[in-house]
mmCIF file of N, CA and C in Angstrom:
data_model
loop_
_atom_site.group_PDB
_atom_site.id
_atom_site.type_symbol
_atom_site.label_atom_id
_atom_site.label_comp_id
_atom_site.label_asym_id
_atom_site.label_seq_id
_atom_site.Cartn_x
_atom_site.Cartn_y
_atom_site.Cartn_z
ATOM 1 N N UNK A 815 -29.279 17.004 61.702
ATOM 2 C CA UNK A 815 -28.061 17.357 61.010
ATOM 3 C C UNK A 815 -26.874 17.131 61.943
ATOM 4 N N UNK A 816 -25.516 16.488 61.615
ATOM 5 C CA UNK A 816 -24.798 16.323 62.342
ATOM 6 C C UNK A 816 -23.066 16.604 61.298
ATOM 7 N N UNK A 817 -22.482 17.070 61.988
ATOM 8 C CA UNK A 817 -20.860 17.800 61.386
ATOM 9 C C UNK A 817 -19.798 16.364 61.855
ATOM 10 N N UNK A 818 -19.271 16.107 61.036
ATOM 11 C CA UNK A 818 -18.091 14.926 61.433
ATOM 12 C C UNK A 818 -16.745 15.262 60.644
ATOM 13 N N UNK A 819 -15.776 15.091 61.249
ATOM 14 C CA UNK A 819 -14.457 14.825 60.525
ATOM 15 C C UNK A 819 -14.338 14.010 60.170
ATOM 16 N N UNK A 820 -12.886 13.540 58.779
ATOM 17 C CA UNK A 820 -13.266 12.648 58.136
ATOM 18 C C UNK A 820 -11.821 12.692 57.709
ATOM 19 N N UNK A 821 -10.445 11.877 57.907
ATOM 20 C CA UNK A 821 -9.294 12.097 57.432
ATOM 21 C C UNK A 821 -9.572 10.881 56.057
ATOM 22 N N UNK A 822 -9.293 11.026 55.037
ATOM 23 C CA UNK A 822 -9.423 10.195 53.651
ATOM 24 C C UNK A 822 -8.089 9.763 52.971
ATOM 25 N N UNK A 823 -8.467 8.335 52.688
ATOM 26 C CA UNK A 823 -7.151 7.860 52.231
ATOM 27 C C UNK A 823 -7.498 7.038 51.145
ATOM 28 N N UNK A 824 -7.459 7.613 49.717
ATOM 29 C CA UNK A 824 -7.703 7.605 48.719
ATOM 30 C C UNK A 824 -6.479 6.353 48.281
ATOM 31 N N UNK A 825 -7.163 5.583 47.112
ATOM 32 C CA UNK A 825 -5.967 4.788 46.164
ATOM 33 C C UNK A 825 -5.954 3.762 47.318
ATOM 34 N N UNK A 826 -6.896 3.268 48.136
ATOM 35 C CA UNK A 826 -7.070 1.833 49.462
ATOM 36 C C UNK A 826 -7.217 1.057 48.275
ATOM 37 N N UNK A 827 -6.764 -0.458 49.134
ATOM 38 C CA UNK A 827 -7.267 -1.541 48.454
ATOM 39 C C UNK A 827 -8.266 -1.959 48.393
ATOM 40 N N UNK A 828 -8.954 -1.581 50.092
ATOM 41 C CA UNK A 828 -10.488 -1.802 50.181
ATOM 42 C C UNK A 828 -11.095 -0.155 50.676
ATOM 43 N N UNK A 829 -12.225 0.012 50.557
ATOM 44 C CA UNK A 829 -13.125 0.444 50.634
ATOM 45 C C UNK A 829 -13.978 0.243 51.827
ATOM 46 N N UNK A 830 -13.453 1.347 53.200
ATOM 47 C CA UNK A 830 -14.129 0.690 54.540
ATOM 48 C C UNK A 830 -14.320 2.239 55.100
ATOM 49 N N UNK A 831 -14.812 2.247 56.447
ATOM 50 C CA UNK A 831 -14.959 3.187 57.408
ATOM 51 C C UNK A 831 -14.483 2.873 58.545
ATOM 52 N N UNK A 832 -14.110 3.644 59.161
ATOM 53 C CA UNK A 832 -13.130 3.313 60.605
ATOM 54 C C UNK A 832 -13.809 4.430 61.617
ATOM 55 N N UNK A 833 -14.535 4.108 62.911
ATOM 56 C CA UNK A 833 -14.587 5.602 63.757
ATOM 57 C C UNK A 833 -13.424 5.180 64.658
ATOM 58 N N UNK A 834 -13.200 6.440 65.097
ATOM 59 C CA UNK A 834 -11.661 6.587 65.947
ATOM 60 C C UNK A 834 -12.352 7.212 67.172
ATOM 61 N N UNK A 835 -11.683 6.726 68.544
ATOM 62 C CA UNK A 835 -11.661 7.107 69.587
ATOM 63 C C UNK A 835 -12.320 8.549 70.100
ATOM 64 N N UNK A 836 -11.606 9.436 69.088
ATOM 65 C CA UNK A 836 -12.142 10.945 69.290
ATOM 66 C C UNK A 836 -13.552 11.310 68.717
ATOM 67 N N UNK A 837 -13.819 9.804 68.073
ATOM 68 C CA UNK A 837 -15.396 10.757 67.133
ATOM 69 C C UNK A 837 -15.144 10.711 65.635
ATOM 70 N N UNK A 838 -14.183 10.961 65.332
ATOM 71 C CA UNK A 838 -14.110 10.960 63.763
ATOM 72 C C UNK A 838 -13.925 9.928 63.059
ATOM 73 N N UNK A 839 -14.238 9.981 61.528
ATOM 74 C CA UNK A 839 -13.934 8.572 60.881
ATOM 75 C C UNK A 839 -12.264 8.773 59.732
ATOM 76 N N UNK A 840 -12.296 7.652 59.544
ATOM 77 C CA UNK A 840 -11.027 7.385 58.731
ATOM 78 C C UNK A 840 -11.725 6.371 57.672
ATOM 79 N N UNK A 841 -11.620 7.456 56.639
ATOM 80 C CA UNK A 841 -12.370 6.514 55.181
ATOM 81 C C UNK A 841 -11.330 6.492 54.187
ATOM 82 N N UNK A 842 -11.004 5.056 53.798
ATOM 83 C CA UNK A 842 -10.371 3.820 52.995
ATOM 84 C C UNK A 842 -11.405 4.473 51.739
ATOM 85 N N UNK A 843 -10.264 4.666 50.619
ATOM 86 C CA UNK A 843 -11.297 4.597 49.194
ATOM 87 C C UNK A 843 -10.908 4.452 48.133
ATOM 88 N N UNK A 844 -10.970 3.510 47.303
ATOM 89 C CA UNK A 844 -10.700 3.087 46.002
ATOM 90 C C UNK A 844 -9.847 4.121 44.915
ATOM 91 N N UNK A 845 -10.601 5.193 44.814
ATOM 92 C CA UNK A 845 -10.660 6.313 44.194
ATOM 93 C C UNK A 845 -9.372 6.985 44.120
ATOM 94 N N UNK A 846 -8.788 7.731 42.859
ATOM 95 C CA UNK A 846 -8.117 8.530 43.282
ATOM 96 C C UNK A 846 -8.421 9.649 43.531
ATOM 97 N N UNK A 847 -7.458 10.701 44.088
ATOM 98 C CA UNK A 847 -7.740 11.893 44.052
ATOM 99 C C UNK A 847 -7.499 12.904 43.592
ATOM 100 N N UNK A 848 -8.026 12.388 42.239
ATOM 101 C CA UNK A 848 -8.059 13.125 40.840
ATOM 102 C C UNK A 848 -9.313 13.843 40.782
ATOM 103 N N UNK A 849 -9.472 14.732 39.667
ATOM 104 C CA UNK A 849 -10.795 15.388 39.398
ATOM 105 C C UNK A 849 -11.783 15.558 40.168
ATOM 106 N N UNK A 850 -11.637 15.315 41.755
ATOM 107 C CA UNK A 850 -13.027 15.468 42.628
ATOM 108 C C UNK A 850 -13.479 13.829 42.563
ATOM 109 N N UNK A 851 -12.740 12.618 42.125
ATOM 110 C CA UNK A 851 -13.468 11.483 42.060
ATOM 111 C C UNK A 851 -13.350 11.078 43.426
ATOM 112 N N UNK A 852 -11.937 11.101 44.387
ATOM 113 C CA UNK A 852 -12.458 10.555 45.864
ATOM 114 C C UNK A 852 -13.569 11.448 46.857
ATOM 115 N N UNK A 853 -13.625 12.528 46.618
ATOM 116 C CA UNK A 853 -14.680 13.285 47.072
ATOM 117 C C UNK A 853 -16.330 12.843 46.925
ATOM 118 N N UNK A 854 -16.006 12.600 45.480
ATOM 119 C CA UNK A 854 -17.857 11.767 45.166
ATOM 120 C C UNK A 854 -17.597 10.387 45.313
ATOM 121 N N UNK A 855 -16.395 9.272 45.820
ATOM 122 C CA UNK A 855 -16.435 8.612 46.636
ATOM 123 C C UNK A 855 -17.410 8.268 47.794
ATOM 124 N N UNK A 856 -16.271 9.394 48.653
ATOM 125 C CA UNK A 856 -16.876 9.690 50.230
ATOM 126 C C UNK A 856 -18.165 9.776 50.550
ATOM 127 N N UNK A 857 -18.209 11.072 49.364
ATOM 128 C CA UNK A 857 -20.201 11.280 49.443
ATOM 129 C C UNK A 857 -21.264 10.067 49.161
ATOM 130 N N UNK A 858 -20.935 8.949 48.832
ATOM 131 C CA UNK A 858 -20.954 7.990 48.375
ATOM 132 C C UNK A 858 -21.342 6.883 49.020
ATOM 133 N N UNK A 859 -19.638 6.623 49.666
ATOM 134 C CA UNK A 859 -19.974 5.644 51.005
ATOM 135 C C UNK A 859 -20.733 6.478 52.363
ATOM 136 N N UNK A 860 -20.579 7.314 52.688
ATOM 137 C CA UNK A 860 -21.206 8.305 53.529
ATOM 138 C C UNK A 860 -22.580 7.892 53.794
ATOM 139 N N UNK A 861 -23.186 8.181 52.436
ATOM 140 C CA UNK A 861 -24.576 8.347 52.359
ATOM 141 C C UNK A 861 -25.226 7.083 52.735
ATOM 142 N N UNK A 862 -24.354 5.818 51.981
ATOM 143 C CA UNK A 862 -25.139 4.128 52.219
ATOM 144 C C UNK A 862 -24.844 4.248 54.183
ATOM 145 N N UNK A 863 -23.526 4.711 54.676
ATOM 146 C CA UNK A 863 -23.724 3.920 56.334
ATOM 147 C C UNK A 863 -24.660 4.944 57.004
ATOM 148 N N UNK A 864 -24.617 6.356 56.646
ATOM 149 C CA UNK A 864 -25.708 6.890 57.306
ATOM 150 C C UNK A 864 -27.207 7.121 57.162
ATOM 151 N N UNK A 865 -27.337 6.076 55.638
ATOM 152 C CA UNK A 865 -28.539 5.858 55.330
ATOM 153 C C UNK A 865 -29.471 6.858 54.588
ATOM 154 N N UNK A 866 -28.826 8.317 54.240
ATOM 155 C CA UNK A 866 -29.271 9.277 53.756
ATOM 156 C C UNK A 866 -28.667 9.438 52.466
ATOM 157 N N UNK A 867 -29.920 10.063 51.197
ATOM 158 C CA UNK A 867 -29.198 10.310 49.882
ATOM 159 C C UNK A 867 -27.950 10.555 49.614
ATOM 160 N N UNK A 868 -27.465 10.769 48.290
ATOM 161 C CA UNK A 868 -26.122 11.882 48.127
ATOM 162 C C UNK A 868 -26.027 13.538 48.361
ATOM 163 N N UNK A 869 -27.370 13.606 47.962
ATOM 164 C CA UNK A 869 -27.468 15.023 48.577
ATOM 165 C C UNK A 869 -27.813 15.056 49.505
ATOM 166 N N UNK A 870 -27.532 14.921 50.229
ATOM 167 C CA UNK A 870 -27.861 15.307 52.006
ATOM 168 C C UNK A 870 -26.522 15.159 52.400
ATOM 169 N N UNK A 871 -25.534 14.881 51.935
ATOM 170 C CA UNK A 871 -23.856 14.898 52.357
ATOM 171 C C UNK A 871 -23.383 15.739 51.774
ATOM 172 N N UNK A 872 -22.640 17.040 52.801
ATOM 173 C CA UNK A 872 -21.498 17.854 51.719
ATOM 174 C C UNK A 872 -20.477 18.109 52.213
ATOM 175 N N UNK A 873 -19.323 18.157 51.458
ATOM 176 C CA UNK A 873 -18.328 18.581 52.401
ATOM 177 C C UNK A 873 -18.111 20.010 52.619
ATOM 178 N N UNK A 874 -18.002 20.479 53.942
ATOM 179 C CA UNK A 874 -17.980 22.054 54.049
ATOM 180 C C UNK A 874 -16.322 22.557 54.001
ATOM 181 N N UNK A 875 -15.366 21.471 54.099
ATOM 182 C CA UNK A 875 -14.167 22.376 54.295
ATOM 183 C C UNK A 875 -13.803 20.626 54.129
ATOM 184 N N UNK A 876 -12.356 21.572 52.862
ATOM 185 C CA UNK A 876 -10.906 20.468 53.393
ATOM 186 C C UNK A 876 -11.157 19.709 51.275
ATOM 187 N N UNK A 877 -12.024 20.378 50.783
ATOM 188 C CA UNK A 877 -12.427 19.143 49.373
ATOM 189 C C UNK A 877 -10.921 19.297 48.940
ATOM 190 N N UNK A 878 -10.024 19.969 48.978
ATOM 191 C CA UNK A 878 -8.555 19.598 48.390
ATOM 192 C C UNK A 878 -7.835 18.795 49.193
ATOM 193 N N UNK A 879 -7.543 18.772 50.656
ATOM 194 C CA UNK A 879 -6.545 18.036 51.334
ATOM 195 C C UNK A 879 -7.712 16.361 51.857
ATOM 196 N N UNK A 880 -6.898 15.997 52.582
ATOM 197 C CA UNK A 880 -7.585 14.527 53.679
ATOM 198 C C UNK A 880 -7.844 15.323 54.607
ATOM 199 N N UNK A 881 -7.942 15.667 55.464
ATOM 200 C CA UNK A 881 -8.878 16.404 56.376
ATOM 201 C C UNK A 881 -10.124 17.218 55.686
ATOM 202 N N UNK A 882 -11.117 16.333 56.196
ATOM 203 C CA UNK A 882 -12.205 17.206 55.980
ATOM 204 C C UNK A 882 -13.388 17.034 56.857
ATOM 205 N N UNK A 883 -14.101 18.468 56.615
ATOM 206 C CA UNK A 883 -15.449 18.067 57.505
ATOM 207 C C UNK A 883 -16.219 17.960 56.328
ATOM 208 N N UNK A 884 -17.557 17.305 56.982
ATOM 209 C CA UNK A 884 -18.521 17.047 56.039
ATOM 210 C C UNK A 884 -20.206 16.953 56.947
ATOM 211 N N UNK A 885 -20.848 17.289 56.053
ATOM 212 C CA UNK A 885 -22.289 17.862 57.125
ATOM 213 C C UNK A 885 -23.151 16.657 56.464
ATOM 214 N N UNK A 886 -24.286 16.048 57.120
ATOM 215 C CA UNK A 886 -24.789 14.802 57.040
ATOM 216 C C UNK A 886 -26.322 15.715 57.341
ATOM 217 N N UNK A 887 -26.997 15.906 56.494
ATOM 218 C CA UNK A 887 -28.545 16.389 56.656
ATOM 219 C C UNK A 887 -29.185 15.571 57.459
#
């Protein structure tokens, strides 16, 4: 199990992952951030680069703003 930050920038043209210097990522996402849709985004792309289901990704803090953490089973 591993905890990562994750600043999100919803309404991208593309759809990418970025890790940054400090450890954390910066995720590009199609989606807006309407109804919880960039959230099941994230969980989304998350799951294909770390290779684990959708459920095994959740976010523990931040599902309203771009800062968030998120726990990776």
């Amino acid at each position: 199990m591993i905890t990562i930050k994750v600043k999100v920038i919803p309404r991208a043209k593309h759809q990418k992952i970025e890790k940054l210097p400090d450890g954390s990522f910066k995720v590009y996402l199609n989606a807006p951030p309407l109804e919880g849709r960039a959230n099941e985004a994230l969980i989304k792309i998350l799951s294909k680069e770390f290779g684990v289901s959708k459920s095994e990704v959740e976010i523990i803090r931040g599902e309203k703003g771009k800062a968030k953490v998120v726990k990776i089973f």
